[in-house]
C-alpha positions as a printed NumPy array, in Angstrom:
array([[ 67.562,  72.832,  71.669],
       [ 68.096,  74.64 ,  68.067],
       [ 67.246,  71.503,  66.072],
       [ 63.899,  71.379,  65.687],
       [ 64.51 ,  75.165,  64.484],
       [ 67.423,  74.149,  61.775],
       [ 65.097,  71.928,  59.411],
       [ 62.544,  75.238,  58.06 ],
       [ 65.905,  76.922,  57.766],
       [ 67.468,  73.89 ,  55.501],
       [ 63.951,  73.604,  53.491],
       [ 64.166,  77.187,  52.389],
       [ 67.631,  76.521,  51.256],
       [ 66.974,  73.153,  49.225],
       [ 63.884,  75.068,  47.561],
       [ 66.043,  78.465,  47.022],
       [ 69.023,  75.922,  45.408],
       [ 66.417,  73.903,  43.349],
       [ 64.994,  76.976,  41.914],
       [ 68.256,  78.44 ,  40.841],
       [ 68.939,  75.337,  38.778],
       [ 66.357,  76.468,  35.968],
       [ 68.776,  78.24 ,  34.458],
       [ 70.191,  74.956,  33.056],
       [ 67.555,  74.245,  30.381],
       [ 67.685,  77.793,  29.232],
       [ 71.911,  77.485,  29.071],
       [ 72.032,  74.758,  26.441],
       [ 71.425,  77.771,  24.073],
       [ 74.564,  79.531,  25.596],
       [ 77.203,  76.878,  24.723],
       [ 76.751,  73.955,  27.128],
       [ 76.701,  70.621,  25.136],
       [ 74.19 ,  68.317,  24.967],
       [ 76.031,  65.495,  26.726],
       [ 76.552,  68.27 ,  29.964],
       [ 73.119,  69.699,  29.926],
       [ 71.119,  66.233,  29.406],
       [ 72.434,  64.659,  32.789],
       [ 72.208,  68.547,  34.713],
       [ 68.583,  68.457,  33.404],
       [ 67.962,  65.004,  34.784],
       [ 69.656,  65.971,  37.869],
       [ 67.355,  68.957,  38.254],
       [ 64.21 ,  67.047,  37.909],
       [ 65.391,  64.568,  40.456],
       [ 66.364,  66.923,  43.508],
       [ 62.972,  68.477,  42.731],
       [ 61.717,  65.049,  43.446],
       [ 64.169,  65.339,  46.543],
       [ 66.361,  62.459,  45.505],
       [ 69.829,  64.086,  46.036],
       [ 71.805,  60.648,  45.687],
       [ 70.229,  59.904,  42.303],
       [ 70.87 ,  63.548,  41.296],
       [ 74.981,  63.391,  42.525],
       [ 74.998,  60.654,  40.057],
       [ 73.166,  62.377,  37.044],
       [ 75.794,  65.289,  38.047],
       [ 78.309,  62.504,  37.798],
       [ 77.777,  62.234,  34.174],
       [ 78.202,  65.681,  32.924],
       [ 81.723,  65.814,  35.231],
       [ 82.789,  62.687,  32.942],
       [ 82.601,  64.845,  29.781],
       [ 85.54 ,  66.   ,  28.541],
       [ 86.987,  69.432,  27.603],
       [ 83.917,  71.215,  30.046],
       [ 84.355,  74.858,  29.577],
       [ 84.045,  77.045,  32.186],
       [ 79.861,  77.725,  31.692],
       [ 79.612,  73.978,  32.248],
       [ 81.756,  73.63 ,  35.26 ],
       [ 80.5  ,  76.501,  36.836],
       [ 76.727,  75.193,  36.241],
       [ 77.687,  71.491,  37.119],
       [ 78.975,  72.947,  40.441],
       [ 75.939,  74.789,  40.614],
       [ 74.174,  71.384,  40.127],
       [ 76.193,  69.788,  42.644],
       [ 75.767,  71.727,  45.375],
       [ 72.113,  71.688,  44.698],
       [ 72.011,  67.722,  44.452],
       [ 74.55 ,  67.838,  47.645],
       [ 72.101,  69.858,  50.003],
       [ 69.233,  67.868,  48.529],
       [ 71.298,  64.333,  49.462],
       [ 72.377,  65.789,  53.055],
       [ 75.939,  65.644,  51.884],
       [ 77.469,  68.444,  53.831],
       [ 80.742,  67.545,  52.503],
       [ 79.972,  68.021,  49.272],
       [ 78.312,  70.938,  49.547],
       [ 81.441,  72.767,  51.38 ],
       [ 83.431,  71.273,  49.234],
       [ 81.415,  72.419,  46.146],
       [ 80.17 ,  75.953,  47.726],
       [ 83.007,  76.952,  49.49 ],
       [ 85.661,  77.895,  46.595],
       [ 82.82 ,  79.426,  44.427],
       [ 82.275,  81.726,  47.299],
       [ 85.784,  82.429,  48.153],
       [ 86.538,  82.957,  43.835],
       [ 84.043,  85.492,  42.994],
       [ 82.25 ,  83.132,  40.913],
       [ 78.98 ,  82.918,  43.069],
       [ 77.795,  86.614,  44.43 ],
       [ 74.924,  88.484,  45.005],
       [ 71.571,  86.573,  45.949],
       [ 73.05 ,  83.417,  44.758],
       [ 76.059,  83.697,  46.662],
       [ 74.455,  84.665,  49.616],
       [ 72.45 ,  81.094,  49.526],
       [ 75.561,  79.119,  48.967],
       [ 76.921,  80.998,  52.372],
       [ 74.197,  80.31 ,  54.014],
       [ 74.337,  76.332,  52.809],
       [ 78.02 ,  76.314,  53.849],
       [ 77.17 ,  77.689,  57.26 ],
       [ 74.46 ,  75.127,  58.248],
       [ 76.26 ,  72.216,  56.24 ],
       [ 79.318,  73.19 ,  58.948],
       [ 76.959,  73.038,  61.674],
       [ 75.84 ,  69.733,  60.9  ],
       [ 79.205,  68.637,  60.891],
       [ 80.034,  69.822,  64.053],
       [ 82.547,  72.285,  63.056],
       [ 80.951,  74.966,  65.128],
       [ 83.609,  77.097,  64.452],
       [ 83.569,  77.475,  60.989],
       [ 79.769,  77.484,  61.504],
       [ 80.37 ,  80.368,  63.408],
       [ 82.547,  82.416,  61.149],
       [ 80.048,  81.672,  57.8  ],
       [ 76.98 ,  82.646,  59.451],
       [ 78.813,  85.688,  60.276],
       [ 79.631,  86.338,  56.96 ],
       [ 76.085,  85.808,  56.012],
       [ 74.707,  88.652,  57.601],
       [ 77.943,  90.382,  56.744],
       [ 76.867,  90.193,  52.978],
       [ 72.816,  91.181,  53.61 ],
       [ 71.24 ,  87.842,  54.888],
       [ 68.258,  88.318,  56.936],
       [ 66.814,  84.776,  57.211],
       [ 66.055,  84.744,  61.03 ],
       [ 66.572,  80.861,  61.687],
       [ 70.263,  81.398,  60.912],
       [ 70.182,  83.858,  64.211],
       [ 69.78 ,  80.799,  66.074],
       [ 72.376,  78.685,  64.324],
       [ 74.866,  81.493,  64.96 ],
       [ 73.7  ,  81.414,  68.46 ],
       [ 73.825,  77.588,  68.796],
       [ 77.638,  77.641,  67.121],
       [ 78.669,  80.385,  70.047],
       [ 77.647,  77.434,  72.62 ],
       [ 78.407,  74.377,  71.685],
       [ 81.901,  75.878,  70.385],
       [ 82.198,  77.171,  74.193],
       [ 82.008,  80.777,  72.922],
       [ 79.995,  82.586,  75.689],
       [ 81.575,  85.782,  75.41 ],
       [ 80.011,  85.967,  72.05 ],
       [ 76.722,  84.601,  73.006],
       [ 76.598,  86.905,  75.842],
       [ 77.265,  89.639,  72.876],
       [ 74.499,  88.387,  70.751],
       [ 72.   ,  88.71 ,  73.233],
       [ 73.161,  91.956,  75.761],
       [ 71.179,  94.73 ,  73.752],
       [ 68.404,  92.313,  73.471],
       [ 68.285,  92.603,  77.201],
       [ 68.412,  96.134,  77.881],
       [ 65.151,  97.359,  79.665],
       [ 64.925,  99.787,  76.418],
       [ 65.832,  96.979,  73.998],
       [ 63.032,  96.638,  71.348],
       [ 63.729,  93.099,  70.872],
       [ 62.651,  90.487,  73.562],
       [ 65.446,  87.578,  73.437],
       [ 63.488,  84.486,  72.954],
       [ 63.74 ,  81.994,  76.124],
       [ 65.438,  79.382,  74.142],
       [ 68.297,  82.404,  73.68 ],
       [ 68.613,  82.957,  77.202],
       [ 68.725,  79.213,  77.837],
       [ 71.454,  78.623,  75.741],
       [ 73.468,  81.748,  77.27 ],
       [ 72.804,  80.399,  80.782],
       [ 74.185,  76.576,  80.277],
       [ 77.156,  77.963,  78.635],
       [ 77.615,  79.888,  81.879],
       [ 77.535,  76.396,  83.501],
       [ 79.402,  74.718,  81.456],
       [ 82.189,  76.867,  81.928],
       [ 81.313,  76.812,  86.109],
       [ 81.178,  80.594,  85.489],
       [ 78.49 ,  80.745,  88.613],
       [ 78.183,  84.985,  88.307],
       [ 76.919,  84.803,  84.864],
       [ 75.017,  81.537,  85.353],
       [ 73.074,  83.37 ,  88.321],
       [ 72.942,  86.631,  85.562],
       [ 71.118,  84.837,  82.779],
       [ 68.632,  83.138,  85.105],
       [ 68.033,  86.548,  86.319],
       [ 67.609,  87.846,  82.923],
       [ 65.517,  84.964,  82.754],
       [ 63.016,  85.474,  85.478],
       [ 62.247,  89.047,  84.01 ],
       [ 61.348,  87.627,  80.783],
       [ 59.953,  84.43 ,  81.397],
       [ 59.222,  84.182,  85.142],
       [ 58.622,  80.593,  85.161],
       [ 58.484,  78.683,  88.576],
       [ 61.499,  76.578,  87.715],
       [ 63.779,  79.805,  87.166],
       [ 62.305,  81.247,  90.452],
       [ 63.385,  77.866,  92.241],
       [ 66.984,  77.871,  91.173],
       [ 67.894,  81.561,  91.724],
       [ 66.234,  81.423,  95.392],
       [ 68.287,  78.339,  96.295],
       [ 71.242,  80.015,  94.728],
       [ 70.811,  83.164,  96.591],
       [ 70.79 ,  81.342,  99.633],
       [ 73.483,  79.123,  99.189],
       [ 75.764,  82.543,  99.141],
       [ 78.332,  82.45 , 101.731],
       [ 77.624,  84.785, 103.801],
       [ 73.722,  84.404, 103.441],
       [ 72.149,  84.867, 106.535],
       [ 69.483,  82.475, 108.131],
       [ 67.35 ,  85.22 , 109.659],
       [ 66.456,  86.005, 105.981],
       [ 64.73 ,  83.103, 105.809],
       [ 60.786,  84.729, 106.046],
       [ 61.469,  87.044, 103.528],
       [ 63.136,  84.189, 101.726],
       [ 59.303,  82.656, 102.18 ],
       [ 57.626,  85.925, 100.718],
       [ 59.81 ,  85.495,  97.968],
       [ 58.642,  81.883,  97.372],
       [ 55.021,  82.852,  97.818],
       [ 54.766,  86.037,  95.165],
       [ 56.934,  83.67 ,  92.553],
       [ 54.849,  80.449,  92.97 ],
       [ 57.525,  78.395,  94.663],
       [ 55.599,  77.834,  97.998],
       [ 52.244,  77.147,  98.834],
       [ 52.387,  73.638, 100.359],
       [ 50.649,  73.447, 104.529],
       [ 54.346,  73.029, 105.831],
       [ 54.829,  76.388, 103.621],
       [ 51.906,  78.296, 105.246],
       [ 52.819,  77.047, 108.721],
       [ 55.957,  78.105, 108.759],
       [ 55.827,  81.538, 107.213],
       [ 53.224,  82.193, 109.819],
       [ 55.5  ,  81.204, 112.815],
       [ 58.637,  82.888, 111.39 ],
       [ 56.353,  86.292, 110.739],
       [ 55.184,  85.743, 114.337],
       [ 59.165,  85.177, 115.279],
       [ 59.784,  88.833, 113.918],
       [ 56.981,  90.397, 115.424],
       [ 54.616,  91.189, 112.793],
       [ 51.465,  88.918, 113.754],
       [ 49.314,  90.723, 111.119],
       [ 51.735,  89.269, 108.738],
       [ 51.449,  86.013, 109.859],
       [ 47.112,  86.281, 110.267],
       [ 47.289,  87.163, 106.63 ],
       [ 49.239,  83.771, 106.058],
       [ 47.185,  81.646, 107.929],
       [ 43.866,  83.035, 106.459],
       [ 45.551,  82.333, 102.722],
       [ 45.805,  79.043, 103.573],
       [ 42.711,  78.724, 104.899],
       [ 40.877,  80.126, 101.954],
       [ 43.102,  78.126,  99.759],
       [ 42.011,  74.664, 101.18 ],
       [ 45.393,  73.921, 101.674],
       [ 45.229,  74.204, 105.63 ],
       [ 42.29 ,  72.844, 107.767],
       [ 42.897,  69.094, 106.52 ],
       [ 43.936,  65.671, 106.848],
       [ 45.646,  64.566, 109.618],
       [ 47.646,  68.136, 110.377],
       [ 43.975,  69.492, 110.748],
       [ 44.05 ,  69.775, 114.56 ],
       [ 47.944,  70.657, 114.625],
       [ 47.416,  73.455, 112.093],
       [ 44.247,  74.529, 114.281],
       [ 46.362,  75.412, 116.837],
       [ 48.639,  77.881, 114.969],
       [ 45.999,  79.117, 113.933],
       [ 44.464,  79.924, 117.548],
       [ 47.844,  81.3  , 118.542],
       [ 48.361,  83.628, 115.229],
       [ 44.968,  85.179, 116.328],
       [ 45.367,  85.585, 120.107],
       [ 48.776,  87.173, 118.982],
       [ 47.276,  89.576, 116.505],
       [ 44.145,  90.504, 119.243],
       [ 47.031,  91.223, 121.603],
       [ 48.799,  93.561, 119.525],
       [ 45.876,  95.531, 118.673],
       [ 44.647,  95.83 , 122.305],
       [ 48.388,  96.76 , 123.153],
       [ 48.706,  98.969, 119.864],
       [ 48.27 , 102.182, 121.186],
       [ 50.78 , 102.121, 123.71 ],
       [ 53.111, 100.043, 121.462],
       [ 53.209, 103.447, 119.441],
       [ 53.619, 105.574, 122.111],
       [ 55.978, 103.812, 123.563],
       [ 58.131, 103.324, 119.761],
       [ 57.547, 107.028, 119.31 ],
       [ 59.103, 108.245, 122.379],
       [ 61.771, 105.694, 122.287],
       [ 65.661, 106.962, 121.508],
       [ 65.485, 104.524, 118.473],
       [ 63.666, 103.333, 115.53 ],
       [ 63.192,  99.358, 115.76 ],
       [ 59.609,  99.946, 117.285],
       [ 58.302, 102.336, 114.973],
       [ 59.585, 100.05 , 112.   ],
       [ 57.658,  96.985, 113.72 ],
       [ 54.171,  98.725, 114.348],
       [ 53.962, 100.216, 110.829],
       [ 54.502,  96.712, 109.255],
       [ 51.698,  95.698, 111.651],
       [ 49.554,  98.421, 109.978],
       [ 50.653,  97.652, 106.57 ],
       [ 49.501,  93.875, 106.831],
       [ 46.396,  94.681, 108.317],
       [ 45.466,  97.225, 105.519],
       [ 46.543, 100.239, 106.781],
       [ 49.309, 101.569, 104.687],
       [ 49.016, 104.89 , 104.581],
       [ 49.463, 105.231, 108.634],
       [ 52.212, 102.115, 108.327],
       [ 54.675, 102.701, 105.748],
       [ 55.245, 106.439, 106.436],
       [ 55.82 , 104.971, 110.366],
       [ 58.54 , 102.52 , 108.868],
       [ 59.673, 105.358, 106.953],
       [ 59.894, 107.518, 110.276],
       [ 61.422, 104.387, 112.218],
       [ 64.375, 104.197, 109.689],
       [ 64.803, 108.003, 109.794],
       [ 64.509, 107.91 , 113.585],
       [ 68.172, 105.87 , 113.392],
       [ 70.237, 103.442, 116.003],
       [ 68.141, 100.298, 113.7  ],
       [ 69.734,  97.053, 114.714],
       [ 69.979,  96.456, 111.021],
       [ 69.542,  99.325, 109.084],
       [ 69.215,  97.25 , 105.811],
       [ 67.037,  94.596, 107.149],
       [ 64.845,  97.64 , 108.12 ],
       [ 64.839,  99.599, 104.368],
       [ 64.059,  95.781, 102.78 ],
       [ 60.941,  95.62 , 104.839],
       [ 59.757,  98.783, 104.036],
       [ 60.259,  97.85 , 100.304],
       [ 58.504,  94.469, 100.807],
       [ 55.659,  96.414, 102.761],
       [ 55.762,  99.449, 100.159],
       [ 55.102,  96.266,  96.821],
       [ 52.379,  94.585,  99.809],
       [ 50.636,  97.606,  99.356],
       [ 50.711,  97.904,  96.068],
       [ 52.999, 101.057,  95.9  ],
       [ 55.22 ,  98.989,  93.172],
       [ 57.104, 102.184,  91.693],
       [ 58.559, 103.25 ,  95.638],
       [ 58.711,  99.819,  96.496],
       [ 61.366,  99.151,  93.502],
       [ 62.696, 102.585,  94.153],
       [ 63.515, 101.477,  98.17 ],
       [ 64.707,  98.183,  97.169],
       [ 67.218,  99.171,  94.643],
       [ 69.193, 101.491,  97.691],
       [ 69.22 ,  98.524,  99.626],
       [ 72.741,  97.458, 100.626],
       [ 74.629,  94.772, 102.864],
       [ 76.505,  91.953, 102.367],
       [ 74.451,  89.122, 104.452],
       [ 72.169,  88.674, 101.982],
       [ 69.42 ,  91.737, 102.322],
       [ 70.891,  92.958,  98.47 ],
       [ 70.239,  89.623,  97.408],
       [ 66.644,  89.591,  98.06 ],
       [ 66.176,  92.964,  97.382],
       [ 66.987,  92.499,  93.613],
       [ 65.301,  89.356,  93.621],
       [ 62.12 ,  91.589,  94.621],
       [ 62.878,  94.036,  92.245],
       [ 63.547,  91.383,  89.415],
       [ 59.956,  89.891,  90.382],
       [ 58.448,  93.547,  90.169],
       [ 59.575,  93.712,  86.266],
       [ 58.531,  90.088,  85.19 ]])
């Protein structure tokens, strides 16, 4: 995924290297011979005109001489690396770049190029290792080219490194981190993950990715992750189907028609009205040869809803006097997904408070999904967050409150 980022990265570094050969011209006044400073001169001009074989040759020449002293070596290893990068010869320029570094006898801005050159001419090797450990030192010793971020980065991975990927980019993905990690960062950090069958930190950095980039193929993977869960339980599966609808992952007439009937299933025929008449609108239900078929659920979802607001009133006299709050919980979602939430989520609130719930969790999660329904985002995040259990309910909670920060 890095490569197409590597080759403005190894541009800046041929035309850095190129540039710092000048000083050959000017040496010849500072004791370099003729017979060295001829063929380093030629060799300049031709990795300007970015022929770096022709140029190892012309640097060739001056290594032949005789008696060198060390202003010519150290310039015809200047020359060398310089014809190296410009050649692709990563080789050579390790081999060339490497033990000026290490010596002393290439520091300060031109010493920082020549790590940098050893650090990407590693990479291209394969030795992500090494490439590792020299882009390190790079921004060790003041480097601040970014592209070499994502070389470090790409080293981490392919050298199976995830702790230190995982390093690279956890302050980047603080909530109060001023730098947003690219998605080609939190890419990398979730195949490592996989690669290593580390499934918790996989599920992490598509999490982390959702928030960031909360792409429809993300959304896909971490809902059929969360529901392969042991433990995950299949009465979970309409707000499974919420899920799908507020992330873009459903939205197909099988989709519509069964959210409806599984809202209907849990007693909340509002819920499933608002379903049907979404797919309605959408021109996604209605047609084709499941015209008739959807027709029907349509009829039923109605007479359902008309029944449960002729029945309402005693519905909530009955769920206010009862020893328990399962009614109260059910009537308020009613009145949330009609458009009433200001008399339905404080009557979920009262149902939970009320106590003896079936399933206390499955309860607060509704009233979290209801409270974000409404558009109360801030409470609904706040309810979701206390939301426990082991079945599965925690699982979609976070998933909703991942969702709310995308």
């Amino acid at each position: 995924m890095i490569a197409h980022r590597l080759r403005p990265a190894l541009a800046s570094l041929l035309f850095v290297a190129i540039a710092g050969t000048a000083s050959v011209s000017q040496a010849q006044g500072t004791g370099v011979r003729p017979e060295v400073g001829k063929p380093l001169q030629a060799a300049q001009a031709l990795i300007k005109a970015r022929k770096g074989k022709e140029a190892l040759a012309e640097v060739a020449k001056a290594e032949a001489v005789p008696n060198r002293t060390p202003n010519e070596n150290n310039l015809i290893q200047q020359m060398k690396g310089s014809a190296a990068l410009a050649a692709g010869d990563n080789e050579t320029v390790i081999r060339t770049y490497e033990p000026m570094v290490e010596s002393g006898r290439a520091s300060g801005r031109e010493g920082l190029q020549m790590v940098q050159a050893v650090a990407i001419a590693y990479y291209q090797r394969k030795e992500y290792a090494k490439a590792a450990q020299w882009t390190q030192r790079y921004f060790k010793d003041g480097g601040t080219d970014g592209a070499m971020r994502n070389v470090q980065l790409q080293s981490y991975y392919l050298a199976n490194d995830c702790n230190n990927v995982n390093r690279m980019l956890g302050s980047a993905t603080e909530a109060d981190s001023t730098r947003k990690p690219t998605e080609e960062e939190l890419q990398i950090l979730a195949n490592c993950y996989l690669r290593g069958k580390d499934t918790g930190g996989y599920v992490n950095a598509i999490e982390k990715l959702v928030v960031f980039y909360p792409k429809k193929e993300y959304w896909t993977d971490l809902l059929s992750r969360v529901q392969k869960k042991p433990g995950f339980s299949d009465r979970l599966g309409v707000n499974v189907y919420r899920l799908r609808f507020a992330t873009g992952n459903a939205g197909t007439a099988p989709d519509y028609m069964e959210m409806a009937q599984l809202a209907l299933q849990a007693g909340v025929p509002a819920e499933a009205k608002v379903i049907m008449d979404k797919g309605y609108a959408a021109g996604v239900l209605g047609k084709g040869d499941q015209a008739e078929r959807q027709k029907r659920l349509r009829d039923m979802v109605q007479k359902a809803y008309d029944e449960s607001l002729k029945a309402r009133a005693a519905d909530e006299a009955a769920a206010l006097a009862a020893k328990d709050g399962n009614d109260l919980v059910k009537v308020g979602l009613n009145y949330v997904y009609e458009g009433n939430a200001a008399k339905g989520v404080p009557m979920i609130e009262q149902g939970i408070k009320k106590g003896g719930l079936r399933r206390v969790e499955d309860a607060r999660l509704r009233l979290g999904e209801a409270q974000l329904f409404a558009g109360q985002k801030q409470k609904g995040v706040q309810t979701l967050r206390d939301v426990k259990g082991t079945d599965g309910t925690a699982d979609i909670a976070r998933l909703w409150v991942l969702n709310a920060r995308a």
